[in-house]
mmCIF file of C-alpha atoms in Angstrom:
data_model
loop_
_atom_site.group_PDB
_atom_site.id
_atom_site.type_symbol
_atom_site.label_atom_id
_atom_site.label_comp_id
_atom_site.label_asym_id
_atom_site.label_seq_id
_atom_site.Cartn_x
_atom_site.Cartn_y
_atom_site.Cartn_z
ATOM 1 C CA UNK A 11 -0.588 0.041 -0.269
ATOM 2 C CA UNK A 12 1.433 4.070 -0.277
ATOM 3 C CA UNK A 13 3.006 4.894 2.335
ATOM 4 C CA UNK A 14 3.445 8.771 3.824
ATOM 5 C CA UNK A 15 3.582 10.763 0.601
ATOM 6 C CA UNK A 16 4.836 14.357 1.129
ATOM 7 C CA UNK A 17 4.852 17.389 -2.007
ATOM 8 C CA UNK A 18 6.859 19.283 -2.951
ATOM 9 C CA UNK A 19 9.912 16.578 -3.068
ATOM 10 C CA UNK A 20 11.672 20.135 -3.109
ATOM 11 C CA UNK A 21 11.601 23.753 -3.601
ATOM 12 C CA UNK A 22 13.038 27.138 -3.108
ATOM 13 C CA UNK A 23 12.369 29.887 -2.477
ATOM 14 C CA UNK A 24 13.831 33.463 -2.461
ATOM 15 C CA UNK A 25 13.901 35.446 1.100
ATOM 16 C CA UNK A 26 10.444 37.207 2.385
ATOM 17 C CA UNK A 27 7.973 34.346 0.039
ATOM 18 C CA UNK A 28 5.744 32.674 1.618
ATOM 19 C CA UNK A 29 5.808 28.473 1.326
ATOM 20 C CA UNK A 30 3.584 25.518 1.629
ATOM 21 C CA UNK A 31 4.396 21.875 1.604
ATOM 22 C CA UNK A 32 1.544 19.293 1.499
ATOM 23 C CA UNK A 33 1.966 16.048 3.806
ATOM 24 C CA UNK A 34 -0.338 12.761 2.629
ATOM 25 C CA UNK A 35 -0.230 10.613 5.522
ATOM 26 C CA UNK A 36 -1.259 7.131 5.333
ATOM 27 C CA UNK A 37 -4.963 6.246 5.262
ATOM 28 C CA UNK A 38 -6.958 5.743 8.129
ATOM 29 C CA UNK A 39 -4.223 6.938 10.806
ATOM 30 C CA UNK A 40 -5.107 9.295 13.376
ATOM 31 C CA UNK A 41 -1.695 11.192 14.124
ATOM 32 C CA UNK A 42 -0.329 13.636 11.743
ATOM 33 C CA UNK A 43 3.569 14.715 13.072
ATOM 34 C CA UNK A 44 6.126 17.467 11.408
ATOM 35 C CA UNK A 45 9.423 17.720 12.174
ATOM 36 C CA UNK A 46 12.126 20.350 11.006
ATOM 37 C CA UNK A 47 15.420 18.681 10.170
ATOM 38 C CA UNK A 48 18.078 21.077 9.229
ATOM 39 C CA UNK A 49 21.562 19.797 7.586
ATOM 40 C CA UNK A 50 23.670 17.223 9.493
ATOM 41 C CA UNK A 51 21.754 17.182 12.342
ATOM 42 C CA UNK A 52 18.181 14.853 13.943
ATOM 43 C CA UNK A 53 15.077 15.919 12.653
ATOM 44 C CA UNK A 54 13.261 17.732 15.249
ATOM 45 C CA UNK A 55 9.631 17.940 16.468
ATOM 46 C CA UNK A 56 7.544 21.014 15.328
ATOM 47 C CA UNK A 57 3.683 19.577 15.543
ATOM 48 C CA UNK A 58 1.565 17.625 16.271
ATOM 49 C CA UNK A 59 -1.994 16.579 15.339
ATOM 50 C CA UNK A 60 -5.093 13.783 15.919
ATOM 51 C CA UNK A 61 -7.064 13.635 12.789
ATOM 52 C CA UNK A 62 -8.054 17.113 12.794
ATOM 53 C CA UNK A 63 -6.891 19.224 16.423
ATOM 54 C CA UNK A 64 -3.507 20.139 17.073
ATOM 55 C CA UNK A 65 -2.594 19.129 20.714
ATOM 56 C CA UNK A 66 1.466 19.801 20.415
ATOM 57 C CA UNK A 67 2.569 22.372 18.762
ATOM 58 C CA UNK A 68 5.221 23.444 20.828
ATOM 59 C CA UNK A 69 7.524 22.770 18.706
ATOM 60 C CA UNK A 70 6.810 25.181 15.821
ATOM 61 C CA UNK A 71 10.468 28.103 15.965
ATOM 62 C CA UNK A 72 8.402 31.570 15.272
ATOM 63 C CA UNK A 73 4.298 32.688 14.323
ATOM 64 C CA UNK A 74 5.825 32.328 11.332
ATOM 65 C CA UNK A 75 5.516 29.089 11.341
ATOM 66 C CA UNK A 76 1.762 27.291 10.757
ATOM 67 C CA UNK A 77 0.136 24.167 10.332
ATOM 68 C CA UNK A 78 -3.123 22.948 9.550
ATOM 69 C CA UNK A 79 -4.901 19.227 8.772
ATOM 70 C CA UNK A 80 -9.119 20.490 8.740
ATOM 71 C CA UNK A 81 -10.359 17.525 7.086
ATOM 72 C CA UNK A 82 -8.473 15.243 9.186
ATOM 73 C CA UNK A 83 -6.172 13.598 6.322
ATOM 74 C CA UNK A 84 -4.293 15.703 4.473
ATOM 75 C CA UNK A 85 -1.943 18.646 6.783
ATOM 76 C CA UNK A 86 -0.894 21.719 5.249
ATOM 77 C CA UNK A 87 2.580 23.227 6.634
ATOM 78 C CA UNK A 88 2.871 27.094 5.839
ATOM 79 C CA UNK A 89 5.900 29.480 6.306
ATOM 80 C CA UNK A 90 5.701 32.640 5.580
ATOM 81 C CA UNK A 91 8.225 35.394 5.028
ATOM 82 C CA UNK A 92 10.846 32.552 4.740
ATOM 83 C CA UNK A 93 14.603 33.468 6.014
ATOM 84 C CA UNK A 94 17.579 31.118 5.288
ATOM 85 C CA UNK A 95 17.059 29.319 8.856
ATOM 86 C CA UNK A 96 14.157 27.941 8.151
ATOM 87 C CA UNK A 97 16.508 26.118 4.924
ATOM 88 C CA UNK A 98 15.629 21.786 5.871
ATOM 89 C CA UNK A 99 14.001 18.645 5.240
ATOM 90 C CA UNK A 100 10.764 19.284 6.497
ATOM 91 C CA UNK A 101 9.503 15.184 7.703
ATOM 92 C CA UNK A 102 6.077 13.932 8.254
ATOM 93 C CA UNK A 103 4.814 11.253 9.974
ATOM 94 C CA UNK A 104 1.851 9.737 10.661
ATOM 95 C CA UNK A 105 0.124 6.677 13.210
ATOM 96 C CA UNK A 106 -2.736 4.495 13.727
ATOM 97 C CA UNK A 107 -3.092 6.079 17.783
ATOM 98 C CA UNK A 108 -4.137 3.209 18.837
ATOM 99 C CA UNK A 109 -4.372 1.636 22.235
ATOM 100 C CA UNK A 110 -0.284 3.038 24.601
ATOM 101 C CA UNK A 111 0.767 6.539 22.142
ATOM 102 C CA UNK A 112 3.995 4.445 23.076
ATOM 103 C CA UNK A 113 3.518 1.478 20.641
ATOM 104 C CA UNK A 114 2.230 2.935 17.798
ATOM 105 C CA UNK A 115 5.009 3.327 14.953
ATOM 106 C CA UNK A 116 5.414 6.409 13.348
ATOM 107 C CA UNK A 117 6.135 6.036 9.790
ATOM 108 C CA UNK A 118 8.012 8.803 7.236
ATOM 109 C CA UNK A 119 7.264 10.168 3.894
ATOM 110 C CA UNK A 120 10.189 11.113 2.585
ATOM 111 C CA UNK A 121 10.519 15.031 3.228
ATOM 112 C CA UNK A 122 10.468 17.961 1.568
ATOM 113 C CA UNK A 123 13.979 19.357 0.648
ATOM 114 C CA UNK A 124 13.468 23.663 1.647
ATOM 115 C CA UNK A 125 16.090 26.299 0.231
ATOM 116 C CA UNK A 126 16.288 29.882 1.344
ATOM 117 C CA UNK A 127 18.026 32.328 -0.954
ATOM 118 C CA UNK B 17 12.596 16.864 29.492
ATOM 119 C CA UNK B 18 13.552 13.524 27.466
ATOM 120 C CA UNK B 19 17.040 13.875 25.268
ATOM 121 C CA UNK B 20 19.238 10.907 23.882
ATOM 122 C CA UNK B 21 22.930 11.251 22.961
ATOM 123 C CA UNK B 22 24.559 9.594 20.680
ATOM 124 C CA UNK B 23 28.853 9.143 21.091
ATOM 125 C CA UNK B 24 29.825 8.781 17.674
ATOM 126 C CA UNK B 25 29.177 11.090 14.964
ATOM 127 C CA UNK B 26 30.684 8.458 12.388
ATOM 128 C CA UNK B 27 31.796 5.041 13.029
ATOM 129 C CA UNK B 28 33.354 3.266 10.631
ATOM 130 C CA UNK B 29 34.003 -1.267 9.815
ATOM 131 C CA UNK B 30 34.610 -3.587 7.289
ATOM 132 C CA UNK B 31 32.353 -5.443 5.738
ATOM 133 C CA UNK B 32 31.589 -8.703 7.479
ATOM 134 C CA UNK B 33 32.270 -6.726 11.456
ATOM 135 C CA UNK B 34 29.997 -6.294 14.539
ATOM 136 C CA UNK B 35 28.984 -3.074 13.916
ATOM 137 C CA UNK B 36 28.018 -1.059 17.730
ATOM 138 C CA UNK B 37 26.570 2.344 17.861
ATOM 139 C CA UNK B 38 26.009 3.927 20.805
ATOM 140 C CA UNK B 39 23.620 5.606 22.697
ATOM 141 C CA UNK B 40 22.478 6.957 26.323
ATOM 142 C CA UNK B 41 19.030 8.900 27.411
ATOM 143 C CA UNK B 42 17.376 10.883 29.475
ATOM 144 C CA UNK B 43 13.835 10.601 30.061
ATOM 145 C CA UNK B 44 11.598 11.475 33.671
ATOM 146 C CA UNK B 45 9.639 8.864 32.489
ATOM 147 C CA UNK B 46 9.902 5.269 31.696
ATOM 148 C CA UNK B 47 10.362 5.041 28.210
ATOM 149 C CA UNK B 48 9.809 4.504 24.470
ATOM 150 C CA UNK B 49 13.322 3.702 22.920
ATOM 151 C CA UNK B 50 13.592 2.969 19.141
ATOM 152 C CA UNK B 51 16.032 2.919 16.044
ATOM 153 C CA UNK B 52 15.381 4.219 12.743
ATOM 154 C CA UNK B 53 17.914 4.601 10.085
ATOM 155 C CA UNK B 54 17.675 6.922 6.908
ATOM 156 C CA UNK B 55 19.445 5.231 3.597
ATOM 157 C CA UNK B 56 19.906 8.633 1.495
ATOM 158 C CA UNK B 57 17.214 10.029 -0.518
ATOM 159 C CA UNK B 58 14.626 7.866 1.252
ATOM 160 C CA UNK B 59 11.961 8.347 4.750
ATOM 161 C CA UNK B 60 13.082 6.911 7.816
ATOM 162 C CA UNK B 61 13.022 3.337 8.613
ATOM 163 C CA UNK B 62 12.183 1.639 12.295
ATOM 164 C CA UNK B 63 14.659 -0.500 12.852
ATOM 165 C CA UNK B 64 13.228 -1.473 16.227
ATOM 166 C CA UNK B 65 11.755 -0.359 19.036
ATOM 167 C CA UNK B 66 11.905 -0.880 22.686
ATOM 168 C CA UNK B 67 8.639 -0.174 25.767
ATOM 169 C CA UNK B 68 9.098 -2.071 28.869
ATOM 170 C CA UNK B 69 8.846 -5.009 27.371
ATOM 171 C CA UNK B 70 11.654 -8.074 26.468
ATOM 172 C CA UNK B 71 15.163 -5.078 27.639
ATOM 173 C CA UNK B 72 16.721 -7.144 24.171
ATOM 174 C CA UNK B 73 15.470 -6.206 21.139
ATOM 175 C CA UNK B 74 16.023 -7.646 17.808
ATOM 176 C CA UNK B 75 14.793 -5.532 14.588
ATOM 177 C CA UNK B 76 14.973 -6.369 10.787
ATOM 178 C CA UNK B 77 18.869 -6.905 8.592
ATOM 179 C CA UNK B 78 19.789 -8.863 12.099
ATOM 180 C CA UNK B 79 20.156 -5.333 14.835
ATOM 181 C CA UNK B 80 19.558 -5.926 17.834
ATOM 182 C CA UNK B 81 19.070 -3.571 21.079
ATOM 183 C CA UNK B 82 19.620 -4.141 24.263
ATOM 184 C CA UNK B 83 17.705 -1.453 26.926
ATOM 185 C CA UNK B 84 19.732 -1.670 29.763
ATOM 186 C CA UNK B 85 18.761 1.422 32.566
ATOM 187 C CA UNK B 86 21.171 1.406 35.654
ATOM 188 C CA UNK B 87 23.240 3.111 32.405
ATOM 189 C CA UNK B 88 20.923 4.789 29.972
ATOM 190 C CA UNK B 89 21.664 3.285 27.806
ATOM 191 C CA UNK B 90 20.424 1.523 24.043
ATOM 192 C CA UNK B 91 22.856 0.553 21.702
ATOM 193 C CA UNK B 92 22.819 -1.038 18.509
ATOM 194 C CA UNK B 93 24.615 -3.819 17.307
ATOM 195 C CA UNK B 94 24.888 -5.952 14.278
ATOM 196 C CA UNK B 95 27.531 -9.734 14.296
ATOM 197 C CA UNK B 96 28.444 -9.085 11.145
ATOM 198 C CA UNK B 97 28.419 -5.520 9.105
ATOM 199 C CA UNK B 98 26.819 -5.624 5.176
ATOM 200 C CA UNK B 99 27.002 -2.971 1.786
ATOM 201 C CA UNK B 100 23.878 -2.008 2.163
ATOM 202 C CA UNK B 101 24.255 -1.447 6.107
ATOM 203 C CA UNK B 102 25.717 1.563 5.626
ATOM 204 C CA UNK B 103 23.398 4.680 5.851
ATOM 205 C CA UNK B 104 22.782 7.441 9.516
ATOM 206 C CA UNK B 105 21.326 5.953 12.118
ATOM 207 C CA UNK B 106 19.215 7.957 14.655
ATOM 208 C CA UNK B 107 18.409 6.798 17.987
ATOM 209 C CA UNK B 108 15.532 8.292 19.717
ATOM 210 C CA UNK B 109 13.114 8.091 22.475
ATOM 211 C CA UNK B 110 9.244 9.599 23.383
ATOM 212 C CA UNK B 111 7.633 9.348 27.074
ATOM 213 C CA UNK B 112 5.265 6.763 28.087
ATOM 214 C CA UNK B 113 1.848 8.139 27.529
ATOM 215 C CA UNK B 114 3.417 10.514 24.585
ATOM 216 C CA UNK B 115 3.869 9.516 21.180
ATOM 217 C CA UNK B 116 6.269 12.970 20.632
ATOM 218 C CA UNK B 117 9.593 11.867 19.435
ATOM 219 C CA UNK B 118 13.021 12.683 20.077
ATOM 220 C CA UNK B 119 15.708 11.957 18.037
ATOM 221 C CA UNK B 120 19.283 12.051 18.321
ATOM 222 C CA UNK B 121 22.565 14.166 16.336
ATOM 223 C CA UNK B 122 22.448 10.079 14.429
ATOM 224 C CA UNK B 123 25.373 8.530 13.781
ATOM 225 C CA UNK B 124 27.002 7.874 10.000
ATOM 226 C CA UNK B 125 28.717 4.469 9.689
ATOM 227 C CA UNK B 126 30.199 3.585 6.590
ATOM 228 C CA UNK B 127 31.152 0.389 5.445
ATOM 229 C CA UNK B 128 35.186 -0.560 4.076
ATOM 230 C CA UNK B 129 34.617 -3.572 1.596
#
């Protein structure tokens, strides 16, 4: 079956532009996560949805970052007025979210590589 | 707050020799621990996970890890390295009852033919 897909795979933006990154989770997965992976670093948590509810956005680095999942399926991460420090790979993951959350496996998409010039 | 420390940023081993990737964790509660692998231009893939059952965890591709609470460690091992094991490996922790993952900085594994 299809895994998590993300689009676009690569995005180049000029400083100050707005960008929108899309994530299509595995069908039926309740939980959806966004992570940011800077060059040479491990992924860092940005935000988390359970269905359409955004339960944790503690990792969003500034108010220029906004995420939504209006129908509990596809999610969009929007970055306004992009800055060079926003350059990174943005990863999306989804999980079934059944029973004890510790047992839920997160399945990752291939990521969107954002380069801000 | 939860965190992990991967003690080596880069490990090189010869093909056919054992692999050891080291990880220490810090967690306020009973943690879940994971190892993920990231091949170039591919998504992160779960190798194995510890969730308070057996302390020795077996994963895919011959990898295993042992949870040692007294040492707060979760080292990843494989008896015999294969060329296809060359990749970036991440040690990951989540607190009990929480799906949010905290990643280490990664260890790049190089296999020497």
